[in-house]
Every structure is written in C-alpha cells, then in structure tokens.
mmCIF file of C-alpha atoms and ligand atoms in Angstrom:
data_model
loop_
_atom_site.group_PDB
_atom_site.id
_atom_site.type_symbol
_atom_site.label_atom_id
_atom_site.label_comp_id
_atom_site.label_asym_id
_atom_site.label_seq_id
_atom_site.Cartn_x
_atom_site.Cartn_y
_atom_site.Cartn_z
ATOM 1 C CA UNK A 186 11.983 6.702 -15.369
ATOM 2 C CA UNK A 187 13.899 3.820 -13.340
ATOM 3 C CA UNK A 188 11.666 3.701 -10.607
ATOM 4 C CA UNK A 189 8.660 3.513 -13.094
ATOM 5 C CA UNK A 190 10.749 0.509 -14.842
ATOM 6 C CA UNK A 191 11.099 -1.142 -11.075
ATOM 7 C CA UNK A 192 7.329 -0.118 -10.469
ATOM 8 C CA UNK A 193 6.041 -2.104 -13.911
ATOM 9 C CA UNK A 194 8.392 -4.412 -13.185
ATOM 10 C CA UNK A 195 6.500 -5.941 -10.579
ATOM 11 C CA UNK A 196 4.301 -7.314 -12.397
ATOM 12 C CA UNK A 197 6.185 -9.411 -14.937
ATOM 13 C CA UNK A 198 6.158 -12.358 -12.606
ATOM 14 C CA UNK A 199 2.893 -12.640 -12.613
ATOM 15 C CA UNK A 200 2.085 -13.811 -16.805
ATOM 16 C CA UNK A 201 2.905 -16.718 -15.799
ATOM 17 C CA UNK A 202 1.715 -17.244 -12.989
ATOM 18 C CA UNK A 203 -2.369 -16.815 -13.391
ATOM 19 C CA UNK A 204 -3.223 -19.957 -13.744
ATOM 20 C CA UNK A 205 -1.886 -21.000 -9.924
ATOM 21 C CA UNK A 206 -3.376 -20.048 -6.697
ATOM 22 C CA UNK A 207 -0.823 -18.052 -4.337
ATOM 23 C CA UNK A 208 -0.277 -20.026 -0.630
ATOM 24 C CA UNK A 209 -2.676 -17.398 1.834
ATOM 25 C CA UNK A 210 -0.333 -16.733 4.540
ATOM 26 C CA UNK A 211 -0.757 -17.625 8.151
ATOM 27 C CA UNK A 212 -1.457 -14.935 10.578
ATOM 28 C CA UNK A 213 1.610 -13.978 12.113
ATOM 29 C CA UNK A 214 3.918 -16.166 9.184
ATOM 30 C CA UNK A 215 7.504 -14.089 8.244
ATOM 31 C CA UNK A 216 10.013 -14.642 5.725
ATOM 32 C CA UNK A 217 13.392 -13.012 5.217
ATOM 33 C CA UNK A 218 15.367 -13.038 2.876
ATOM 34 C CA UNK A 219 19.168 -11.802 2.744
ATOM 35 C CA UNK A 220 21.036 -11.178 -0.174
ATOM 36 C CA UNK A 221 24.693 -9.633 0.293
ATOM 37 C CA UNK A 222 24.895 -10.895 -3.067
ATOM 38 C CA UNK A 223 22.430 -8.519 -4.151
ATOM 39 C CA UNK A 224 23.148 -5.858 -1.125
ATOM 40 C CA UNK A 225 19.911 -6.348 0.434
ATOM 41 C CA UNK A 226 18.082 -7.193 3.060
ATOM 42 C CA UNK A 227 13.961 -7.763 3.208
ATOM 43 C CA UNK A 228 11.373 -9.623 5.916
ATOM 44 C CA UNK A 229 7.688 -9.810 5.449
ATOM 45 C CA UNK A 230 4.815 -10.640 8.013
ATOM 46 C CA UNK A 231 1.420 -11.475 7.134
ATOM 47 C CA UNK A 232 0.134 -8.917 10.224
ATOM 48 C CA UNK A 233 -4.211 -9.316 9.692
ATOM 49 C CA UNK A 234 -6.079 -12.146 8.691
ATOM 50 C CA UNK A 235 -8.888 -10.515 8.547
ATOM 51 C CA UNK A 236 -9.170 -8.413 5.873
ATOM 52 C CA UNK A 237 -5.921 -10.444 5.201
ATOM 53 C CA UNK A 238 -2.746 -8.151 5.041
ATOM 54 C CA UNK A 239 1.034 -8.877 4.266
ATOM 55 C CA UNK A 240 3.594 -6.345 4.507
ATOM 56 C CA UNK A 241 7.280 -5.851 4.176
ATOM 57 C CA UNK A 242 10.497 -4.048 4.233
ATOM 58 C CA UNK A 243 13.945 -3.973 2.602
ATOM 59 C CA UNK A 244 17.009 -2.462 3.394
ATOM 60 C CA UNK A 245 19.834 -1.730 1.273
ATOM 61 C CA UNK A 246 22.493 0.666 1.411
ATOM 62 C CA UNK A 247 20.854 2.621 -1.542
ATOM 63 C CA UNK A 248 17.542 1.970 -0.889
ATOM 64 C CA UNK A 249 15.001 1.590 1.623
ATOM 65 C CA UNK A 250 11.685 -0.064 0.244
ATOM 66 C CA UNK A 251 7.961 -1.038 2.219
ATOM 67 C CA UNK A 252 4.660 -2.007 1.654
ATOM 68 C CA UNK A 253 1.632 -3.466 2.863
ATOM 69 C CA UNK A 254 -0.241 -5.455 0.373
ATOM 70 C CA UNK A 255 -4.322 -4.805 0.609
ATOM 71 C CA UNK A 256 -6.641 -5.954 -1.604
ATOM 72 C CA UNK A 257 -10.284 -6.541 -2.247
ATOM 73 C CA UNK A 258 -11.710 -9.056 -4.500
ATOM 74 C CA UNK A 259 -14.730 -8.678 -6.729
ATOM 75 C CA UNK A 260 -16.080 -11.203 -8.869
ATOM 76 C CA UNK A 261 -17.171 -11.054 -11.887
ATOM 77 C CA UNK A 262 -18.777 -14.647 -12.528
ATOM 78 C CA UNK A 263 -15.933 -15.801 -15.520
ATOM 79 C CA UNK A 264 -13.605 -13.000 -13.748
ATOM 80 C CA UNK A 265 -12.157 -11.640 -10.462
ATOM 81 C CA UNK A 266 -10.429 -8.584 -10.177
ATOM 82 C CA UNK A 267 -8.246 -7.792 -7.550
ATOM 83 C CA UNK A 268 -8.272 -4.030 -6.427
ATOM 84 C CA UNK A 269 -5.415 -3.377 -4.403
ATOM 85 C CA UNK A 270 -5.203 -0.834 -1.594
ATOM 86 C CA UNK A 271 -1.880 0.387 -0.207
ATOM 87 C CA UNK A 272 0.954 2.620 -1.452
ATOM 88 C CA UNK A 273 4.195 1.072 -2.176
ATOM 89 C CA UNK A 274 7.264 3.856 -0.875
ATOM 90 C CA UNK A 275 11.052 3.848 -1.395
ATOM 91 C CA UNK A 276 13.433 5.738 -0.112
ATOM 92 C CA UNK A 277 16.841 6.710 -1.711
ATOM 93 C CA UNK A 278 18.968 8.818 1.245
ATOM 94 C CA UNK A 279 21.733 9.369 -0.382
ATOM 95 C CA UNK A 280 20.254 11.794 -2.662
ATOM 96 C CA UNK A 281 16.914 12.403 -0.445
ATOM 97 C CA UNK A 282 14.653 11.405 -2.757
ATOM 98 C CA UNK A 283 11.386 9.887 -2.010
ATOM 99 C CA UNK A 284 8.602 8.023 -4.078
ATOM 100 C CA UNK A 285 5.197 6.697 -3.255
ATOM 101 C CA UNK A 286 2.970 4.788 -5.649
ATOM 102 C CA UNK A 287 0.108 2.829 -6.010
ATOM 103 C CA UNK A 288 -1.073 -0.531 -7.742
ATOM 104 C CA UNK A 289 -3.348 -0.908 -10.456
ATOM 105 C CA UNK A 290 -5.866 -3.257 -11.026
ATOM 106 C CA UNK A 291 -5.268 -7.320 -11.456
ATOM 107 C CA UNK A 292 -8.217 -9.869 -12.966
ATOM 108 C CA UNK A 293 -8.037 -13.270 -13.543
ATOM 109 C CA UNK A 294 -9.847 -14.367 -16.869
ATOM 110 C CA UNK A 295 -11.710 -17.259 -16.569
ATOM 111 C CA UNK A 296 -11.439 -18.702 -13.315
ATOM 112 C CA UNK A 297 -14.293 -20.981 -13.125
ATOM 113 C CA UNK A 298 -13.005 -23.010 -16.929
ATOM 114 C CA UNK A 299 -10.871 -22.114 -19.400
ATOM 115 C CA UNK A 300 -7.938 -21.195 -20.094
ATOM 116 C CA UNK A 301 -7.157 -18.869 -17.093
ATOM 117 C CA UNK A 302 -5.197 -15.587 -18.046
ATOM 118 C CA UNK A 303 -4.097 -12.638 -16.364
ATOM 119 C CA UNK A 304 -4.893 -8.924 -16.878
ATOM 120 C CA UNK A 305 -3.565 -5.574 -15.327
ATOM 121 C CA UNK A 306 -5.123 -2.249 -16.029
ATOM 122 C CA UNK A 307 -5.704 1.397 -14.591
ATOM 123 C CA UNK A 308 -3.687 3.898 -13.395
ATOM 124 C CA UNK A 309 -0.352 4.294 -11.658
ATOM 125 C CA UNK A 310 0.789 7.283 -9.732
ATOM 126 C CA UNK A 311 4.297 7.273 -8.536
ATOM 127 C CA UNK A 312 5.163 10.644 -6.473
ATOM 128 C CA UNK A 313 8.493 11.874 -6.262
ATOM 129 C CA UNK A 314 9.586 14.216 -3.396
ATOM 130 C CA UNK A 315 12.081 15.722 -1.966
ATOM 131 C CA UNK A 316 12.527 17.518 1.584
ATOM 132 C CA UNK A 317 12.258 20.119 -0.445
ATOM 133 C CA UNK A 318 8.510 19.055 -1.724
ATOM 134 C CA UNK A 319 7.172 17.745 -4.960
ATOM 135 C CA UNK A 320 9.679 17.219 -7.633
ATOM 136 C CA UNK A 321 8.350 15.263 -10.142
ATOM 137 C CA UNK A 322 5.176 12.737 -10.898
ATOM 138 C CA UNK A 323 4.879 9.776 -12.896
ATOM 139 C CA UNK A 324 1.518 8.436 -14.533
ATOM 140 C CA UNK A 325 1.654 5.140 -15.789
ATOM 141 C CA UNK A 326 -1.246 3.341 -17.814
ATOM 142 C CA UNK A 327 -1.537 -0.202 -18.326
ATOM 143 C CA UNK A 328 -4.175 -0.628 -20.878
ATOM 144 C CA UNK A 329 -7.218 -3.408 -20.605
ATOM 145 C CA UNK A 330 -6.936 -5.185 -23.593
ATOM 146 C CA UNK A 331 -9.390 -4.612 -26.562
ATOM 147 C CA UNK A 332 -10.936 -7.993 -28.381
ATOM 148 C CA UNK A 333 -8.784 -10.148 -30.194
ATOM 149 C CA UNK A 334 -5.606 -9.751 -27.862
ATOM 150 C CA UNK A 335 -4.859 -5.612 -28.960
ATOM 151 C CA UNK A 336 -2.507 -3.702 -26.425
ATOM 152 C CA UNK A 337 -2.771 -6.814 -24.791
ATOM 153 C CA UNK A 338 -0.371 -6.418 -21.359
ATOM 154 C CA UNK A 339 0.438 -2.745 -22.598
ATOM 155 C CA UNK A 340 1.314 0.208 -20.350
ATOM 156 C CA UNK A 341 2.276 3.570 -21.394
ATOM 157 C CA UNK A 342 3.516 6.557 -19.072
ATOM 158 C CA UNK A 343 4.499 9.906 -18.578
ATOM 159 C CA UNK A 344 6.834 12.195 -16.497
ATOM 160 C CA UNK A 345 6.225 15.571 -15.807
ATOM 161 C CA UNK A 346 7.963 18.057 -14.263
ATOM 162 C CA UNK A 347 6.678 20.068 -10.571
ATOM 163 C CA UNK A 348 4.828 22.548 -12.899
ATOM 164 C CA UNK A 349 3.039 19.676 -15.043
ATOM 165 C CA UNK A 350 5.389 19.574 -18.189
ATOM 166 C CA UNK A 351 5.913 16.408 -19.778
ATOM 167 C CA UNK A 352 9.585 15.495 -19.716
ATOM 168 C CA UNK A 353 10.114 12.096 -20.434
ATOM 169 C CA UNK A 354 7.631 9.473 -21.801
ATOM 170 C CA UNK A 355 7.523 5.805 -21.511
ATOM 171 C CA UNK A 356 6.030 2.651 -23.271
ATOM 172 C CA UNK A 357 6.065 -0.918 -23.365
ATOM 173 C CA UNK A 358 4.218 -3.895 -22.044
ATOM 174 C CA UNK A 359 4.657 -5.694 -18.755
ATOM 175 C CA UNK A 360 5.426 -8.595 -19.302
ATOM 176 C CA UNK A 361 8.118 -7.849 -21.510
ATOM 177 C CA UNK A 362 10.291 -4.716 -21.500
ATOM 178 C CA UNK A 363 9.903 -0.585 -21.612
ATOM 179 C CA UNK A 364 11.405 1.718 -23.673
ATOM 180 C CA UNK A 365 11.947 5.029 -23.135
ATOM 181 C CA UNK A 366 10.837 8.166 -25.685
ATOM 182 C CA UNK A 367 9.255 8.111 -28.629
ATOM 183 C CA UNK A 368 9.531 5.817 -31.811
ATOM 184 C CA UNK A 369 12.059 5.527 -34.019
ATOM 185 C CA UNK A 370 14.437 7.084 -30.909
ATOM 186 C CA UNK A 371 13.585 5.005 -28.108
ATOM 187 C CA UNK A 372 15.824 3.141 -25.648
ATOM 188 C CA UNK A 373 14.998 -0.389 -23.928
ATOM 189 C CA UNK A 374 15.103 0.862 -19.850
ATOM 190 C CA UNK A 375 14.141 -2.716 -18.258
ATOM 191 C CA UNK A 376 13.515 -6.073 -19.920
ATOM 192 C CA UNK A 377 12.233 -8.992 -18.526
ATOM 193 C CA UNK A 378 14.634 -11.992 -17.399
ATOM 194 C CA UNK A 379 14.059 -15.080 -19.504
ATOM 195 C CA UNK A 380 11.661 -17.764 -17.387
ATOM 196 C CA UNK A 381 13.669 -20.994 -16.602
ATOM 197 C CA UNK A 382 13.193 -23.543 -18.982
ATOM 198 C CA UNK A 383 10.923 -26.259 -17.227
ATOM 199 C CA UNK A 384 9.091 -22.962 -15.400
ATOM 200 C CA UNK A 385 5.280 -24.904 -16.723
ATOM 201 C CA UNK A 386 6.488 -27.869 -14.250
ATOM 202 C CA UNK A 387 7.160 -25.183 -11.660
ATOM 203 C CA UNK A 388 4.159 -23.523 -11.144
ATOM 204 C CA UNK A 389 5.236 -20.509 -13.744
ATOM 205 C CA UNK A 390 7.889 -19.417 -11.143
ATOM 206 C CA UNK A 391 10.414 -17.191 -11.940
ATOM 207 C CA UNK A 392 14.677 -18.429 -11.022
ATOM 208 C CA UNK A 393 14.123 -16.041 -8.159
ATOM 209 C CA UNK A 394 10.802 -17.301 -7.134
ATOM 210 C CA UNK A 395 12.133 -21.129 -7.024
ATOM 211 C CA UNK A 396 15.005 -20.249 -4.976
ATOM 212 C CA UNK A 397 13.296 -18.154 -1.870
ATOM 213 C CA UNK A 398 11.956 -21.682 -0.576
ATOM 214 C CA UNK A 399 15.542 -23.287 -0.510
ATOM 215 C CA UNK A 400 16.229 -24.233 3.040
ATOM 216 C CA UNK A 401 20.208 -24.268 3.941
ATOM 217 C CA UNK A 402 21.003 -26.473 6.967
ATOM 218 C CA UNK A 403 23.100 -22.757 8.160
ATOM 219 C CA UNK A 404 20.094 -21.207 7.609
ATOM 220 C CA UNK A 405 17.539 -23.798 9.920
ATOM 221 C CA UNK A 406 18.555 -22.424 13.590
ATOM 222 C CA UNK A 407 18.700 -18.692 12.962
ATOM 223 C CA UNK A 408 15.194 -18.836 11.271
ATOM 224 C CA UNK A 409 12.233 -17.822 13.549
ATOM 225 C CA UNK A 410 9.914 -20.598 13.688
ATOM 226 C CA UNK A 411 7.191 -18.717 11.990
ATOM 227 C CA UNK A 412 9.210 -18.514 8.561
ATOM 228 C CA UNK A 413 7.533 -19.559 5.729
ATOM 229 C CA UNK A 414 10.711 -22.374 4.556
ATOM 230 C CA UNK A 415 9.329 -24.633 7.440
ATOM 231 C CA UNK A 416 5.828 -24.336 6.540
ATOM 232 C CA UNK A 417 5.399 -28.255 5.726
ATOM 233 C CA UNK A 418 2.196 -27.686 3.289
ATOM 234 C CA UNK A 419 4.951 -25.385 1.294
ATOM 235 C CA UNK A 420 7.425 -28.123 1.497
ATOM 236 C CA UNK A 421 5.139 -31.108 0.500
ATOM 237 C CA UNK A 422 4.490 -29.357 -2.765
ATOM 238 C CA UNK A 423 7.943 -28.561 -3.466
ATOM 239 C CA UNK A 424 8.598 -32.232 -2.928
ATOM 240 C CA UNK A 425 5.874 -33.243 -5.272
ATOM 241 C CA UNK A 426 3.930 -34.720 -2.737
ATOM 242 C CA UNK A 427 0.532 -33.116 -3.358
ATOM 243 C CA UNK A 428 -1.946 -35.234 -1.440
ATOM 244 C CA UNK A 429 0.131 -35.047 1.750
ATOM 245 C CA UNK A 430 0.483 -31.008 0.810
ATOM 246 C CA UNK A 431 -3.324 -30.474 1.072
ATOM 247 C CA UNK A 432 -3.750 -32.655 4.398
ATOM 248 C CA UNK A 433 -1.273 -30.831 5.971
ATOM 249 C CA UNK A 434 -2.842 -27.223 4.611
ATOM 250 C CA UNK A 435 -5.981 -28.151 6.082
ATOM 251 C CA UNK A 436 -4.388 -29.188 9.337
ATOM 252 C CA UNK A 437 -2.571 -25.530 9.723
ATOM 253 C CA UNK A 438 -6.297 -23.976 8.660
ATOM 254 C CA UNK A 439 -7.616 -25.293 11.792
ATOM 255 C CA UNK A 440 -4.665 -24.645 13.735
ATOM 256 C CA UNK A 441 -5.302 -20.940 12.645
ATOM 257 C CA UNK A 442 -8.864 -20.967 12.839
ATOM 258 C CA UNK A 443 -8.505 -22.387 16.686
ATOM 259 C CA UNK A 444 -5.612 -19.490 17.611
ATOM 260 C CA UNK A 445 -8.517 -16.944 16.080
ATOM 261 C CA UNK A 446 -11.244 -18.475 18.561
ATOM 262 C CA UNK A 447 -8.880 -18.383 21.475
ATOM 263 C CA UNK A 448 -8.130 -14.710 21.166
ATOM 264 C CA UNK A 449 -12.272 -13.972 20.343
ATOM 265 C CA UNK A 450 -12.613 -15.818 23.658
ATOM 266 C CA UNK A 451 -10.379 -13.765 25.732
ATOM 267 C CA UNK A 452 -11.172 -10.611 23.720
ATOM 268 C CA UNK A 453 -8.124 -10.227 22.974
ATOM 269 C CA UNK A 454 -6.297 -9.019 19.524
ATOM 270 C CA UNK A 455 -3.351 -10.493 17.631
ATOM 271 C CA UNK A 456 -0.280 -8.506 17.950
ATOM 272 C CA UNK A 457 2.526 -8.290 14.946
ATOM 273 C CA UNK A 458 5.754 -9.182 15.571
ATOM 274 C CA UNK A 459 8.128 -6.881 14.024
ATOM 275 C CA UNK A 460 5.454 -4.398 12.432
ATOM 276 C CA UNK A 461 3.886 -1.556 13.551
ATOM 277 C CA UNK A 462 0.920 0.524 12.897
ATOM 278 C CA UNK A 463 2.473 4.277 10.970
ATOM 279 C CA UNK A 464 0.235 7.591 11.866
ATOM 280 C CA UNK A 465 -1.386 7.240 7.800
ATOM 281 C CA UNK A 466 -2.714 4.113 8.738
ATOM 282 C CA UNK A 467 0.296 1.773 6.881
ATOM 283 C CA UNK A 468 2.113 -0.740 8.494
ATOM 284 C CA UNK A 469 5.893 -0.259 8.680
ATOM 285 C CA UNK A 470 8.365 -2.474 10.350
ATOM 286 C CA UNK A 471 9.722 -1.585 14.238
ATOM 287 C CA UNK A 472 12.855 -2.211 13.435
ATOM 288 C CA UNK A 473 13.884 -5.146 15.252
ATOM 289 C CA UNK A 474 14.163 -8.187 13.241
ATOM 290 C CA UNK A 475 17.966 -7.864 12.708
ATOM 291 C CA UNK A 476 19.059 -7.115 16.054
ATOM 292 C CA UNK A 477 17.276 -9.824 17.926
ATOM 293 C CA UNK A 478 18.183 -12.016 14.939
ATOM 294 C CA UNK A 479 21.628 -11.341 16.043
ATOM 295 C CA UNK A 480 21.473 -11.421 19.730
ATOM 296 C CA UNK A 481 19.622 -13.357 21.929
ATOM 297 C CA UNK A 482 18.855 -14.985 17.986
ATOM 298 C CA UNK A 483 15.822 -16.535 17.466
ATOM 299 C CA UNK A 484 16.100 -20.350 18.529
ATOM 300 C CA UNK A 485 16.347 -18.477 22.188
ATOM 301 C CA UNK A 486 12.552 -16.871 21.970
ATOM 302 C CA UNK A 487 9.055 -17.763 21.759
ATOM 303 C CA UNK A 488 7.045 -17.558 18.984
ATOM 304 C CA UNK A 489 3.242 -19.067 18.377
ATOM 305 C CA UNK A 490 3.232 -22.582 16.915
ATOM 306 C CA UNK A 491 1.727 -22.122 13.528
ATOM 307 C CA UNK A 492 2.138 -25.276 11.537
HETATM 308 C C1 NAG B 84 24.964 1.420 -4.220
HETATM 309 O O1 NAG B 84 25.109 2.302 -5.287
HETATM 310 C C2 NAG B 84 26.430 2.336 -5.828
HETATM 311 C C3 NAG B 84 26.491 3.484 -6.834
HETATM 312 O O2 NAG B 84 25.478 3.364 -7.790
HETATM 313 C C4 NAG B 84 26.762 0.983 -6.429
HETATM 314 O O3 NAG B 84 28.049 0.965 -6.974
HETATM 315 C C5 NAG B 84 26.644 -0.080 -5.322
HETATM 316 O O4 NAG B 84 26.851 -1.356 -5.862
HETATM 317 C C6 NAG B 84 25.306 -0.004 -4.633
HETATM 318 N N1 NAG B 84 25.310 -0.867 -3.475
HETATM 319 C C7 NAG B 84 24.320 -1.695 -3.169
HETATM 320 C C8 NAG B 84 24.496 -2.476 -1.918
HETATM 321 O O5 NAG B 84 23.317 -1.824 -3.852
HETATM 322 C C1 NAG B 85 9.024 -4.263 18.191
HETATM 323 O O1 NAG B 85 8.728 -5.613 18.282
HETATM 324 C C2 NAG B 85 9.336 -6.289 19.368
HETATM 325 C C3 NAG B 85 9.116 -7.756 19.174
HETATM 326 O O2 NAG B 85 7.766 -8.056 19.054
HETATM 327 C C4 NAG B 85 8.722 -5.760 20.620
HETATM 328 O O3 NAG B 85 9.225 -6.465 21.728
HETATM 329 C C5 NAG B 85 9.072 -4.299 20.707
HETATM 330 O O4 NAG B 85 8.446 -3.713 21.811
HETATM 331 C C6 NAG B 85 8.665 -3.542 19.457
HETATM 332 N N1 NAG B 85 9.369 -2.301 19.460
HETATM 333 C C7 NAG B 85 8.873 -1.167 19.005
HETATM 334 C C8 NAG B 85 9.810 -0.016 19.030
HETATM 335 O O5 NAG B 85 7.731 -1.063 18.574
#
C-alpha cells in the first residue's frame, strides 16, 4: 500500500507542471543529489540521445531505488501522449523485499492553443517479491477523465494476495492524496505537499523542484563538469534572463549535434559514464560515482565539454 502511495506519488508534480516544456538533457549530462538530511543519496545520467534515455539510482540505508526513463511520443494533433517504457524497481534489504512497476500513460491536452492540461491514465503493475518468489501484486488504475472534468486525475487500486485475493484496496486522485479501504472507513496514506506560493512565477515547480538547481560555492569543485547546476541555458532562466537562456540552448544543441557527428565519423559509440547496460536490457548504475567522487574527486578527471 506504501509503495503504491510512493508509486502515484510520482506524479503529483506534474499538475502543475503541463503547461512548461522539461530541459532535454545533454548526452552524457549527470546530476546528484545528496541529502543526509533526507538519508539519501541519488545521480542520474542522460546515457542515449537517440531514442533519448535518462536513468538513475538512489541509495539509502532503507532503500535502494533505479530507473531508466523511456518514452515514445504520439501525437494526436490537439494532444500528445507520452507512452513510457521502462520498469521502475526498489529494493528494501532489510526485509528482502523487492518491487518492480511500470508507468502509465501521460498526454498533454492542447498543445498547439489552449489552455494546456495534463492527463494520466492506464494501468499500473507494481510486483512484489521476495527471494522466496511472488508475494503480493498491486494494480493501480488512473482513470482518463470522462467529459465535463468526471474522475478527473482519479486512480483506484487493488492488492491481492500470491493466490489472487484482494486484501487491501486503494483510491484517490493524483494530484491530491489516497486513502486506503473503503468509504465511510478509509484512511488518508499520502497527501500531496502544498505548492509554494508564487509556484505560477516558477514554472509550477514544486519546493523540492526549485531547490535541486541551487549551486553552493562547497558544492562547485566536487561537481563533475557534466552536472546539470552548471548548465548555463539552466542558469539563464533561473536568473530570468530568457533571451540569453535560448542563445545559449542553441549554442549547447550544436555543441551536441557536432560531438554526435564526430563519433558517426569515427564509427564510434558514446559510452556512459557511471551506467551500465543490466542482462534485461535496463540500465543500472556501475557503481562508481561515490568512490571516485571521493578519491581522485572529480576536478582531477576528464570529462567531455558539454556546454
Ligand atoms: C531507516 O528506517 C528506520 C526505521 O524505519 C528509520 O528510523 C530511519 O530513519 C531510516 N533511515 C533512513 C536513512 O531513511
Ligand atoms: C564504471 O565506470 C567507470 C567510469 O566511467 C569506468 O572506468 C569503469 O570501468 C566502470 N566500471 C564497471 C565495473 O563497469
């Protein structure tokens, strides 16, 4: 039931957020963030460019959580849906449990004019196992929403037991909250943190959201030179400066596009960083990021000039 509240979760951020574009990553951009605040660890690389994929990987004494994030795009004319591809998997090893799910569809209403709004619907399957096998399964809905805003953002879900019984069941919507059971006996399991006042001026962003671009002077020389807080495109926007933003965006674009031809020339093929390529095809880091963070530390090794 928790991991189905931190599954739906996921997706509050995003009601806000439809009506800006995300920043594409650069091949071969990272970002980390650590939070002993928070007892975690995480770092991301955008590995492909080409079908473009980003993945990542936290570490927490509790928890160990990865992904790679996949997607294809269809359009619909007024619409574009987002299909994502992908399983998201955490790991909890102090009680050997293990959970894999998927993502559901995403479209964005209106993107040509209008007001732009954002959808989720389908299915999500979240697999619990043990090393002892299948435990228990999770089937969450989140419902497309019927003319004249009904079940708009709703999900509903279900837990069953290894031999198919239904043992707990879930509702909710999310962009709000979920509640656990059945009405009039239900109990609120995860609710939403209130958006910052002035979010509209801040691109819908979350207090999280606004703080992972904060650059600390401690934090400048221990940085690789590929993470995303010196991207100047990034920076530019945060400043306000929105003109110089979009010159400098462009300039990176060819930057990338040039990298791209120099490796078609020498038929060559970009290599991650501190990703590699699991037996099922996902991409899970090697396992290094920390330790060479640590020692030589990163102001002592190359990396590819990307901005
Ligand atoms: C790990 O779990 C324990 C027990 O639930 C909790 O007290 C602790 O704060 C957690 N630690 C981290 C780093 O999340
Ligand atoms: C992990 O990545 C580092 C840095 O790119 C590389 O030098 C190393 O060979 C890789 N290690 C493994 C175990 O894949």
């Amino acid at each position: 039931v928790y991991i189905a509240a931190f599954a739906v979760s996921a997706y509050a951020c995003s009601f806000t957020r439809a009506g800006g574009k995300p920043f594409n990553p650069i091949l071969g951009e990272t970002y980390e963030c650590l939070r002993p605040d928070k007892g975690f660890r995480f770092i991301a690389e955008q590995v492909s460019h080409h079908p473009p994929v980003s993945t990542c990987h936290c570490e927490s004494k509790n928890y160990t959580f990865w992904q790679d994030v996949r997607w294809k795009n269809k359009f619909w004319g007024k619409s574009m849906e987002i299909v994502p591809m992908g399983f998201t998997h955490l790991e909890l090893p102090g009680f050997g449990d293990r959970y894999e799910w998927s993502k559901v569809t995403s479209c964005i209403h209106n993107i040509l004019s209008g007001q732009r709004w954002i959808e989720h619907y389908g299915e999500m399957s979240i697999k619990h196992s043990t090393t002892m096998g299948d435990v228990s399964h999770c089937k969450v809905t989140f419902l497309k929403s019927r003319s004249g805003g009904l079940n708009a953002n709703e999900v509903e879900g279900m837990v069953t037991d290894s031999d198919g019984r239904v043992i707990h069941s879930l509702f909710g919507k999310w962009s709000e909250a979920l509640y656990l059971g059945k009405p009039p006996s239900v109990t609120c399991i995860w609710r939403a943190n209130p958006m910052p006042e002035d979010h509209e001026q801040y691109y819908g962003f979350t207090q999280f959201a606004t703080e992972l671009n904060e650059l600390e002077e401690g934090l400048k020389p221990l940085l690789p030179l590929t993470d995303t807080r010196f991207r100047p495109d990034q920076r530019l926007l945060e400043e306000g400066d929105i003109a110089g933003a979009e010159e400098q965006k462009e300039r990176i674009e060819v930057l990338q596009r040039e990298r791209r031809r120099v490796l078609q020339e020498n038929s060559m093929t970009h290599s991650p960083r501190f990703f590699k390529r699991a037996e099922d095809d996902s991409w899970v880091s090697n396992g290094t990021y920390w330790d060479l963070r640590k020692d030589p530390g990163f102001s002592k090794q190359e990396f590819p000039v990307l901005w």
